[in-house]
PDB file of C-alpha atoms in Angstrom:
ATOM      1  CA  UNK A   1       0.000   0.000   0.000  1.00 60.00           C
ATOM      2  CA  UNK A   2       1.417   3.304  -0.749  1.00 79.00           C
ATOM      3  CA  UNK A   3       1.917   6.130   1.697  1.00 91.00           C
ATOM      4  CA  UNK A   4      -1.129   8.060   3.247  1.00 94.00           C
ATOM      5  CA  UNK A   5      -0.659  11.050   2.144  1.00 96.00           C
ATOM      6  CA  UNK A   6      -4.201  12.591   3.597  1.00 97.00           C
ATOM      7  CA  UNK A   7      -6.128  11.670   6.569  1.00 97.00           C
ATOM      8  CA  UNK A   8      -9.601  13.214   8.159  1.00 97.00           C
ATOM      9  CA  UNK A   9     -10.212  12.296  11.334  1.00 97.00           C
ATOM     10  CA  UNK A  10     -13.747  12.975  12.920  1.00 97.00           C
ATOM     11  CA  UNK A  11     -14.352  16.363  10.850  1.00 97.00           C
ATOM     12  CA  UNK A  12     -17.303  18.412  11.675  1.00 96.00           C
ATOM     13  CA  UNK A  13     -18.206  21.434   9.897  1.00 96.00           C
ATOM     14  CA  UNK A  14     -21.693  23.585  10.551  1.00 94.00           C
ATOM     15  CA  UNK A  15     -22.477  26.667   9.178  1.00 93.00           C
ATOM     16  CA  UNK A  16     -24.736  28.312  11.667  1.00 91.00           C
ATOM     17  CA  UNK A  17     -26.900  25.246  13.738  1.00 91.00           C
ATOM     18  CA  UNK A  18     -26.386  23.256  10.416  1.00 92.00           C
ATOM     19  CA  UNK A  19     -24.544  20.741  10.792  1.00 93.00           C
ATOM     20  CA  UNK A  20     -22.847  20.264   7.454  1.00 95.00           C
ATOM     21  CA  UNK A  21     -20.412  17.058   7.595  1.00 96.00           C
ATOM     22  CA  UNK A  22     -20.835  14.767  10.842  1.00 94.00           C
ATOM     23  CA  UNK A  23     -17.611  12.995  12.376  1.00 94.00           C
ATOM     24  CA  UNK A  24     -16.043  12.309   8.368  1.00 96.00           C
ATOM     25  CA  UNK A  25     -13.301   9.911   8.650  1.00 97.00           C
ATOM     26  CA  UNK A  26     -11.207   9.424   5.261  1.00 97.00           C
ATOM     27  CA  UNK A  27      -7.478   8.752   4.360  1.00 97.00           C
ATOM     28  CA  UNK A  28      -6.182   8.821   0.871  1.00 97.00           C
ATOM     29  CA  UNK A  29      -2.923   7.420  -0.495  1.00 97.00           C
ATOM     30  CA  UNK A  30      -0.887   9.072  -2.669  1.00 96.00           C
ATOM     31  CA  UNK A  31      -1.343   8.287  -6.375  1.00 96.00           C
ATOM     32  CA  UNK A  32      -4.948   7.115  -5.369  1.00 97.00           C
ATOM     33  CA  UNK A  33      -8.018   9.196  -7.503  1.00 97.00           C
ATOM     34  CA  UNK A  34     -10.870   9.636  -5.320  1.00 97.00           C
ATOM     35  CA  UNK A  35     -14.390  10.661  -6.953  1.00 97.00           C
ATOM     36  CA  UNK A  36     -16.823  12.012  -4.254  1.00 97.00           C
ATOM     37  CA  UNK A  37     -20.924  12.300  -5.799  1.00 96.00           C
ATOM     38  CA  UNK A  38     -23.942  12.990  -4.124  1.00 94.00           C
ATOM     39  CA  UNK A  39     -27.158  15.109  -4.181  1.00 93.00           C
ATOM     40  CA  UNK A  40     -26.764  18.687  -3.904  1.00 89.00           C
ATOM     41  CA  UNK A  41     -26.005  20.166  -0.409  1.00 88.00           C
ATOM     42  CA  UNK A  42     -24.681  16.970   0.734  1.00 92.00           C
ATOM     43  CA  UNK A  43     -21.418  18.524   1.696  1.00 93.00           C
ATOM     44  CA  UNK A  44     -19.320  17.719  -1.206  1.00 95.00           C
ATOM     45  CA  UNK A  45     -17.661  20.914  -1.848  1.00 94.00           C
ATOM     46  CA  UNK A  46     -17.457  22.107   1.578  1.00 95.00           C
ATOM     47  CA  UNK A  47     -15.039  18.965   2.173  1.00 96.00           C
ATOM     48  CA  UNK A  48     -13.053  19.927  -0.373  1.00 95.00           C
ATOM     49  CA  UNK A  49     -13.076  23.861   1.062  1.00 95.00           C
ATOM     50  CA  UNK A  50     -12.154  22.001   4.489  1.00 95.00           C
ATOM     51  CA  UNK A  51      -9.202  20.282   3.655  1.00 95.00           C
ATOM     52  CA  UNK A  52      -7.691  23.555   2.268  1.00 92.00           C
ATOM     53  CA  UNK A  53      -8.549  25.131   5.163  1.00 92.00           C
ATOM     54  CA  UNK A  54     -10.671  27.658   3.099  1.00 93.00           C
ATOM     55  CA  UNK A  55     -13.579  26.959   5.689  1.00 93.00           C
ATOM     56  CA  UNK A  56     -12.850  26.938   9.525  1.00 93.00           C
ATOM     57  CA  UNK A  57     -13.589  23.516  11.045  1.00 94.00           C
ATOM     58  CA  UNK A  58     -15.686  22.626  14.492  1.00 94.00           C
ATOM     59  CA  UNK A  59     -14.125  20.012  15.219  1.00 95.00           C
ATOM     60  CA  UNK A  60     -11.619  16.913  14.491  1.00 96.00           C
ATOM     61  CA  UNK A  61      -8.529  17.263  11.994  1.00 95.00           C
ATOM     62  CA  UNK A  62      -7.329  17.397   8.293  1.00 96.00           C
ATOM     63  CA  UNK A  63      -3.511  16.337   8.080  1.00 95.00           C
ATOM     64  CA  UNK A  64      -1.197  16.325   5.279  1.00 95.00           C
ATOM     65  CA  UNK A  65       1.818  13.992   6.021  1.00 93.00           C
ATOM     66  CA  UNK A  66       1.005  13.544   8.933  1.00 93.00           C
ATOM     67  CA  UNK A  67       1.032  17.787   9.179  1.00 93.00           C
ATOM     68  CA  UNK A  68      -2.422  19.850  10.418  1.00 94.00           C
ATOM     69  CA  UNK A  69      -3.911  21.814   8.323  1.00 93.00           C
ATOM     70  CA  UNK A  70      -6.022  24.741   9.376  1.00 87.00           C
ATOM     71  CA  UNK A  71      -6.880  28.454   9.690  1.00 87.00           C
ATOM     72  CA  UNK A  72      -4.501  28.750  12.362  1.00 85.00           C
ATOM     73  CA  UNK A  73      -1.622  26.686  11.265  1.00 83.00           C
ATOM     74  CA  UNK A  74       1.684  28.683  11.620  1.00 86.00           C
ATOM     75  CA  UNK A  75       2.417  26.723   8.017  1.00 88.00           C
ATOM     76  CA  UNK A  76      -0.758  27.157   6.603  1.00 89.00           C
ATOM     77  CA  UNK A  77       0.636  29.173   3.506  1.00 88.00           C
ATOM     78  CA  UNK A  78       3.736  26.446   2.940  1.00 90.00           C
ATOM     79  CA  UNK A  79       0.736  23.256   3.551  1.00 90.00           C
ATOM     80  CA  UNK A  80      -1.827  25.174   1.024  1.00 90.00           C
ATOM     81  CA  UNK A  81       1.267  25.034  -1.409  1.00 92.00           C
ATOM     82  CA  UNK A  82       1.109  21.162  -1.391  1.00 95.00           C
ATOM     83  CA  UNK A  83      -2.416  21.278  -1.996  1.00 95.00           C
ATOM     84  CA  UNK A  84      -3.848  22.447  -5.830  1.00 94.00           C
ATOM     85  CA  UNK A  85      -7.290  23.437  -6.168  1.00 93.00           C
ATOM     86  CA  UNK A  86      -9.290  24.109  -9.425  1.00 94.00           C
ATOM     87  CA  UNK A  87     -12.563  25.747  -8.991  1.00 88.00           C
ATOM     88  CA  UNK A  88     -15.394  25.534 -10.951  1.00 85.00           C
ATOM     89  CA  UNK A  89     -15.417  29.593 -11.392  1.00 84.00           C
ATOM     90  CA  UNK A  90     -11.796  29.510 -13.082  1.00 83.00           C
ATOM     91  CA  UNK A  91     -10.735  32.336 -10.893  1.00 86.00           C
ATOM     92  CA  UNK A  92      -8.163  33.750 -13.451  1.00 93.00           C
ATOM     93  CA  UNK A  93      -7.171  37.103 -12.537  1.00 95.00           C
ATOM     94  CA  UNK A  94      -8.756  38.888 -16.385  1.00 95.00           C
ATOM     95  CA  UNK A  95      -5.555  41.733 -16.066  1.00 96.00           C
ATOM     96  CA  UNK A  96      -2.727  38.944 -16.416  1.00 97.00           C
ATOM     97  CA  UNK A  97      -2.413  36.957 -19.939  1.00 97.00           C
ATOM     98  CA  UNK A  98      -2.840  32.868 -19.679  1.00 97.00           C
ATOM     99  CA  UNK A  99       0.964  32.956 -18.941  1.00 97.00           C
ATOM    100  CA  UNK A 100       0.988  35.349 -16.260  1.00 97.00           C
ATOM    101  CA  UNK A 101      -1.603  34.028 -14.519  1.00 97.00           C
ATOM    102  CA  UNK A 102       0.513  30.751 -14.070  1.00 97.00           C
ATOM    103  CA  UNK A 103       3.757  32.536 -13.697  1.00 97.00           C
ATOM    104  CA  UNK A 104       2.380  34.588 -10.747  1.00 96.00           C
ATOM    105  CA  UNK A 105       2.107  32.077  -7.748  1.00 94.00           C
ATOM    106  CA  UNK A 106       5.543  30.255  -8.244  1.00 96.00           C
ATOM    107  CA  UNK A 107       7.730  33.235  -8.807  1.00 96.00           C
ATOM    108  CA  UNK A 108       5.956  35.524  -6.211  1.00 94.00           C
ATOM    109  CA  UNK A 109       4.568  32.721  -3.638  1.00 92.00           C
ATOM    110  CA  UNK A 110       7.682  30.204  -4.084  1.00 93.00           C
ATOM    111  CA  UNK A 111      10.164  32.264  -5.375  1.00 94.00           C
ATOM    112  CA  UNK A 112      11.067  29.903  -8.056  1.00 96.00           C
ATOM    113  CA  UNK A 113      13.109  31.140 -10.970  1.00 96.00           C
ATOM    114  CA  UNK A 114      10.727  33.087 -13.336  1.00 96.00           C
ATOM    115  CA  UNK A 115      12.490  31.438 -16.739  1.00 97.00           C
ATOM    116  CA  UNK A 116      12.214  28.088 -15.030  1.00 96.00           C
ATOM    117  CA  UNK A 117       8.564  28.256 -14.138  1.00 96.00           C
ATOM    118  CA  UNK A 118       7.935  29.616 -17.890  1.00 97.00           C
ATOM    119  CA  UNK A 119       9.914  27.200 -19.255  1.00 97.00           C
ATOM    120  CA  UNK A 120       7.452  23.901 -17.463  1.00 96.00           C
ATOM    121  CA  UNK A 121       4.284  26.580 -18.014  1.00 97.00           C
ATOM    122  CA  UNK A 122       4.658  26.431 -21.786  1.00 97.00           C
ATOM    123  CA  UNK A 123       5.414  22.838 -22.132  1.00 95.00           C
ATOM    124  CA  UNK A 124       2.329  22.481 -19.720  1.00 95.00           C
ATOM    125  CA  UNK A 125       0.084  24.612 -21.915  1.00 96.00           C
ATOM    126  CA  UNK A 126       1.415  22.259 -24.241  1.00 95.00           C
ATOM    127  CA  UNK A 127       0.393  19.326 -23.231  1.00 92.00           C
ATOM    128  CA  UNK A 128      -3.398  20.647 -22.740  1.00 93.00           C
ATOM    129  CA  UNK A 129      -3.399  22.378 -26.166  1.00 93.00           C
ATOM    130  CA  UNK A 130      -3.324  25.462 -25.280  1.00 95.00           C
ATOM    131  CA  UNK A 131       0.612  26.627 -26.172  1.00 96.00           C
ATOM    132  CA  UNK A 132      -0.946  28.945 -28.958  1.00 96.00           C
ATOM    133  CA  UNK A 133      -2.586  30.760 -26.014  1.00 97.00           C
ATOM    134  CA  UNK A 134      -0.079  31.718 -23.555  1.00 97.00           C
ATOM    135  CA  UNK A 135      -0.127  35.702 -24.619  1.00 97.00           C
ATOM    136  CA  UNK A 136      -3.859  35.561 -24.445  1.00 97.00           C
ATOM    137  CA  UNK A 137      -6.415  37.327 -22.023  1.00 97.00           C
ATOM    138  CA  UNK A 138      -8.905  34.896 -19.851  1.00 96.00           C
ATOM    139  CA  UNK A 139     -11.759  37.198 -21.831  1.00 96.00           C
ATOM    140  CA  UNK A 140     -10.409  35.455 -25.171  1.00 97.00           C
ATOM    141  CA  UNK A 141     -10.734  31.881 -24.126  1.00 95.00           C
ATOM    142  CA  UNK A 142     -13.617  29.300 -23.836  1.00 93.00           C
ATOM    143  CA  UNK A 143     -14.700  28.604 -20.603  1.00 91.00           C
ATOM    144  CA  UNK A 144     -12.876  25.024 -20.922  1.00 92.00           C
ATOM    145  CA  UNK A 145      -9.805  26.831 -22.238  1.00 94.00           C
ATOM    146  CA  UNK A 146      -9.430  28.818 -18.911  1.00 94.00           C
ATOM    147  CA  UNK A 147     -10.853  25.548 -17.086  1.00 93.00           C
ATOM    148  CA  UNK A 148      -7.318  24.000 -18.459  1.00 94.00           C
ATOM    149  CA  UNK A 149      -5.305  27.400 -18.114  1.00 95.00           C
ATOM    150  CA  UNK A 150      -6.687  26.973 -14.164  1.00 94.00           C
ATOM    151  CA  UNK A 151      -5.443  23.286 -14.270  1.00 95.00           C
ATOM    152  CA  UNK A 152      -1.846  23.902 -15.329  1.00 96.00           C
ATOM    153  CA  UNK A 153      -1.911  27.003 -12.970  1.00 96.00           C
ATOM    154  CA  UNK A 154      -2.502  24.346 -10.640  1.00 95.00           C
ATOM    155  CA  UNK A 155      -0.450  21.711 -11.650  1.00 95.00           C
ATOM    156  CA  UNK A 156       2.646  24.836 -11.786  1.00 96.00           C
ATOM    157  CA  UNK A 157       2.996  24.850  -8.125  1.00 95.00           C
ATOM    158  CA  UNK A 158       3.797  20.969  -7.579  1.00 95.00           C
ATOM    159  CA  UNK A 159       1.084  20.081  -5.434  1.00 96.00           C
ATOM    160  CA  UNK A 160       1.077  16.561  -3.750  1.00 96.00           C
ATOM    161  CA  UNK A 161      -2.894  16.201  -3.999  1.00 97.00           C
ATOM    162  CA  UNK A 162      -4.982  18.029  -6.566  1.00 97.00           C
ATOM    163  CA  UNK A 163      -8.467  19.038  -5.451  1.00 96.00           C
ATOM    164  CA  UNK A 164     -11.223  19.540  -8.287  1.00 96.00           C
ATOM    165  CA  UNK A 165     -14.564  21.286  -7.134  1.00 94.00           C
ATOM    166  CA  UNK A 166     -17.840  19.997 -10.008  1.00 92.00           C
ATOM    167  CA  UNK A 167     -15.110  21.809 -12.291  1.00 91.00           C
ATOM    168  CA  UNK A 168     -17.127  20.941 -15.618  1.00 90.00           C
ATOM    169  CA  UNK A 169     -20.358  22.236 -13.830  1.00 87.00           C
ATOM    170  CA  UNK A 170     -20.177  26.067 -15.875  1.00 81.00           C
ATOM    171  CA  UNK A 171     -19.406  24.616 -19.401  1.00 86.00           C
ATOM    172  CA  UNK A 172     -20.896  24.240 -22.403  1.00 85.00           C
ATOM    173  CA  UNK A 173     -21.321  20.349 -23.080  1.00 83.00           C
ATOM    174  CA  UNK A 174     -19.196  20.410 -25.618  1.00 81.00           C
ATOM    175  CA  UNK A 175     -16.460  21.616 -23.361  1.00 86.00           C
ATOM    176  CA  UNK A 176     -16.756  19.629 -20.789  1.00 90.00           C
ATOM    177  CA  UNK A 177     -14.668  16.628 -22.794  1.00 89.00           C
ATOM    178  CA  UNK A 178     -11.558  18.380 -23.470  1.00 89.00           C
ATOM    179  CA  UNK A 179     -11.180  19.451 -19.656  1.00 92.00           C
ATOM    180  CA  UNK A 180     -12.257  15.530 -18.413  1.00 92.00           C
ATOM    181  CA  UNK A 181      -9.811  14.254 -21.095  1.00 92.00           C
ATOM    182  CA  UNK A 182      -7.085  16.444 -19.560  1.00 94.00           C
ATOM    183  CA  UNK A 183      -8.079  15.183 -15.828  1.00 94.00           C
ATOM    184  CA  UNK A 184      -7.797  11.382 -17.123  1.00 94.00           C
ATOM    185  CA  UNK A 185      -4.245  11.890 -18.181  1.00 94.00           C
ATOM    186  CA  UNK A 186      -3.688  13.224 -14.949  1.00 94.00           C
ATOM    187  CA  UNK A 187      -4.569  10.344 -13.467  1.00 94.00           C
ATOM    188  CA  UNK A 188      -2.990   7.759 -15.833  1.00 94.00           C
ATOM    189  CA  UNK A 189       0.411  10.167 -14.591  1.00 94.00           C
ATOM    190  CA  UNK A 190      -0.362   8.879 -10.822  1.00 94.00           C
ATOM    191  CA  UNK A 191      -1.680  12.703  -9.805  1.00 96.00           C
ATOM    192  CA  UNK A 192      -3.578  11.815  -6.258  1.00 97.00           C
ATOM    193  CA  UNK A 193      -7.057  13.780  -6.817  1.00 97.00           C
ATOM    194  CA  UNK A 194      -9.502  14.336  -5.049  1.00 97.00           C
ATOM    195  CA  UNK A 195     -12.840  15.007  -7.284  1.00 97.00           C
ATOM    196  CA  UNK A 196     -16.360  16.220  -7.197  1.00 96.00           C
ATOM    197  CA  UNK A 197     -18.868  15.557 -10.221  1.00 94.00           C
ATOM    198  CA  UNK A 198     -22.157  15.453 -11.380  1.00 90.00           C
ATOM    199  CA  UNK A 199     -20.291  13.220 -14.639  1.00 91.00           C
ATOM    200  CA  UNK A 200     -21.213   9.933 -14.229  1.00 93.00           C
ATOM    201  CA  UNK A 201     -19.396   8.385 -16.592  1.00 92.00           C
ATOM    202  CA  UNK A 202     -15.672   9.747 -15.908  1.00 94.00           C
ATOM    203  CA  UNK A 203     -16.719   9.108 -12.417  1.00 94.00           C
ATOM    204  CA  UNK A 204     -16.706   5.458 -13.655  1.00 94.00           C
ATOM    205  CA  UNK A 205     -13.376   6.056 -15.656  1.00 94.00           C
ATOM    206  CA  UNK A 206     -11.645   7.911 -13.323  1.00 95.00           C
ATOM    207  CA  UNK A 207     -11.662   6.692  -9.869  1.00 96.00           C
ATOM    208  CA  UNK A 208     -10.055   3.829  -7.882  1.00 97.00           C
ATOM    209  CA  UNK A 209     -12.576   4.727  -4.849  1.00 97.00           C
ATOM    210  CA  UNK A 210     -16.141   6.087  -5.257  1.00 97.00           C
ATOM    211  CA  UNK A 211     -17.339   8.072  -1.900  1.00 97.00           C
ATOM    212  CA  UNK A 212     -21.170   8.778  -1.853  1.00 97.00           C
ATOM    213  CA  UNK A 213     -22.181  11.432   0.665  1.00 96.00           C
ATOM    214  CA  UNK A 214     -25.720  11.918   1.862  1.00 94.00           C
ATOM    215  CA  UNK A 215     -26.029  14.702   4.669  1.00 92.00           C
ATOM    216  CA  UNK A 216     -22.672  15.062   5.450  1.00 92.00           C
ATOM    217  CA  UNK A 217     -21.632  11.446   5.804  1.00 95.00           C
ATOM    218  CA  UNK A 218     -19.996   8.723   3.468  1.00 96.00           C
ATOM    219  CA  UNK A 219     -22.484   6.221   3.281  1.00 96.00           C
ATOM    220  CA  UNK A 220     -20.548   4.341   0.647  1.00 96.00           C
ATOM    221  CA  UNK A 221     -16.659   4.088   0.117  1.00 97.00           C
ATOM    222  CA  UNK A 222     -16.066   1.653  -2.863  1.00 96.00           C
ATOM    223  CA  UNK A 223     -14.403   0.414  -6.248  1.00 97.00           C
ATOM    224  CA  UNK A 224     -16.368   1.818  -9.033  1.00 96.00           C
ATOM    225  CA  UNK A 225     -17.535  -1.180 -10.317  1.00 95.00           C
ATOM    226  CA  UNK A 226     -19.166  -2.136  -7.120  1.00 96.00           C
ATOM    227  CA  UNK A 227     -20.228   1.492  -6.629  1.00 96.00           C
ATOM    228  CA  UNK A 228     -22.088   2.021 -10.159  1.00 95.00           C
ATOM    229  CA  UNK A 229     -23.220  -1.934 -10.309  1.00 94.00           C
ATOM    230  CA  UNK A 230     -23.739  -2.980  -6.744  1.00 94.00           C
ATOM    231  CA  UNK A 231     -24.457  -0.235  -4.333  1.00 94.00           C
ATOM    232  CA  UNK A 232     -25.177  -1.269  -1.104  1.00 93.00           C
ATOM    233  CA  UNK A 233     -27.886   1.569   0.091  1.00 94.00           C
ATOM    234  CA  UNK A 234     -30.962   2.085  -0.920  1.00 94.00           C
ATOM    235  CA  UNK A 235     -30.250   6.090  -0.968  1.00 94.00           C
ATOM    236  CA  UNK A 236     -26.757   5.385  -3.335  1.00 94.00           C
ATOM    237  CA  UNK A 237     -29.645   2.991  -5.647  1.00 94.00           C
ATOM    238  CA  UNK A 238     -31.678   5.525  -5.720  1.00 93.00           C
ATOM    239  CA  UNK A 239     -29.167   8.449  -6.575  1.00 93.00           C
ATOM    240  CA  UNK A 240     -28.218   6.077  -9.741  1.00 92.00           C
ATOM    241  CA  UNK A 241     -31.675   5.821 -10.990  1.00 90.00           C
ATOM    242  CA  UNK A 242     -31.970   9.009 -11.350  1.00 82.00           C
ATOM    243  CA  UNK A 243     -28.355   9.775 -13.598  1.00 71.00           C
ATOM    244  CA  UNK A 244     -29.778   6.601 -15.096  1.00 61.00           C
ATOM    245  CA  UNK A 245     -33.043   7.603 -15.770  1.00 47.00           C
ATOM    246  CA  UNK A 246     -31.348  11.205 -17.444  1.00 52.00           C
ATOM    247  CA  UNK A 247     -28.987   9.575 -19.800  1.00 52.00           C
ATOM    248  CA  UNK A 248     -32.205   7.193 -21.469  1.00 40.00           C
ATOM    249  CA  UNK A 249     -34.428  10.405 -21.743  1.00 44.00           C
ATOM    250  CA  UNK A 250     -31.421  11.516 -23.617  1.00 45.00           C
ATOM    251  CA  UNK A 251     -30.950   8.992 -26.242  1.00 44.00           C
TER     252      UNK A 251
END
């Protein structure tokens, strides 16, 4: 088994008297893709918001080899570093070209050298088909364009776990394959992700472990096969039927 590289233990997150995730246990080994579904409000994103430390936790712990991370870690900037997270808004700054954009965290957060970074950047931008872009402005690209420009911005900063929040959520559908097709080679490289989607499918493709969440708890932590062809709740059964039900009503 290879080395756990995340663990949650007992996290509990409320917003208010909400209780949003209830005592979450999880532990993820590097190189492993993880795939997290589930209805809507079921606490999905928020877990990925937690283990960044982007949300304040009530209770338990997030560590990253074996280090804590939260608001009021001492290394919270260095941990964040480790940790690459692509957001289903892009967040490209719209002043700074494609290049710039990537360039700005390593050279100004890491202090890496600037030819070096731009050096990997355009072989990066490369590799997602996007080299003919670098001078451009994030008002001149598709949205799956800058969804890629965000991944390589990402991917620039050589995190140990990548975090992806419903990233294919804002596109077009006939976006949404060249980012997913970008995400698979990512995981055919051995990238440890961590991923939430609404696409069943890639779900199926993607993952080595599929976590269901219903109300803030994993109900079911399994292989996709098992997941998509054997669920063992009624409530994961019942999720299915409906993505299910969708994809005949399409044909």
């Amino acid at each position: 088994m290879s080395e756990e590289l995340l663990q949650i233990r007992h996290l509990k997150k409320q917003f208010g008297e909400t209780v949003v995730l209830k005592d979450l246990n999880l532990t993820v080994h590097r190189g492993e893709v993880l795939v997290i579904v589930g209805p809507s409000g079921c606490g999905k994103s928020t877990l990925l918001r937690c283990i960044n430390a982007l949300e304040p936790i009530q209770g338990g712990e997030v560590l990253l080899q074996g280090q804590q991370i939260a608001q009021n870690s001492k290394n919270l900037t260095a941990l964040r570093q480790k940790i690459g997270m692509v957001f289903q808004s892009y967040d490209l700054f719209p002043h700074l070209t494609v290049l710039d954009n990537i360039l700005l965290a390593p050279v100004k957060v890491q202090k890496r050298n600037r030819e070096e970074v731009k050096k990997e950047a355009i072989e990066l931008l490369e590799r997602v088909g996007l080299k003919d872009k670098a001078d451009r402005y994030p008002r001149q690209l598709s949205g799956g364009q800058k969804q890629r420009v965000a991944i390589v911005r990402a991917l620039c900063m050589h995190p140990e776990i990548l975090l992806f929040d419903e990233v294919t959520a804002a596109l077009d559908p006939e976006m949404v394959r060249e980012v997913l097709d970008v995400m698979l080679n990512l995981a055919a490289q051995g990238r440890t992700m961590l991923i939430v989607t609404h696409e069943m499918q890639f779900a199926r493709a993607v993952a080595d472990r599929v976590l269901f969440l219903e109300d803030g708890e994993i109900l079911e932590d399994s292989p996709p096969d098992v997941f998509f062809e054997h669920p063992q709740t009624e409530r994961a059964q019942q999720f299915l039927n409906v993505f299910t039900f969708k994809n005949v009503n399409k044909k």
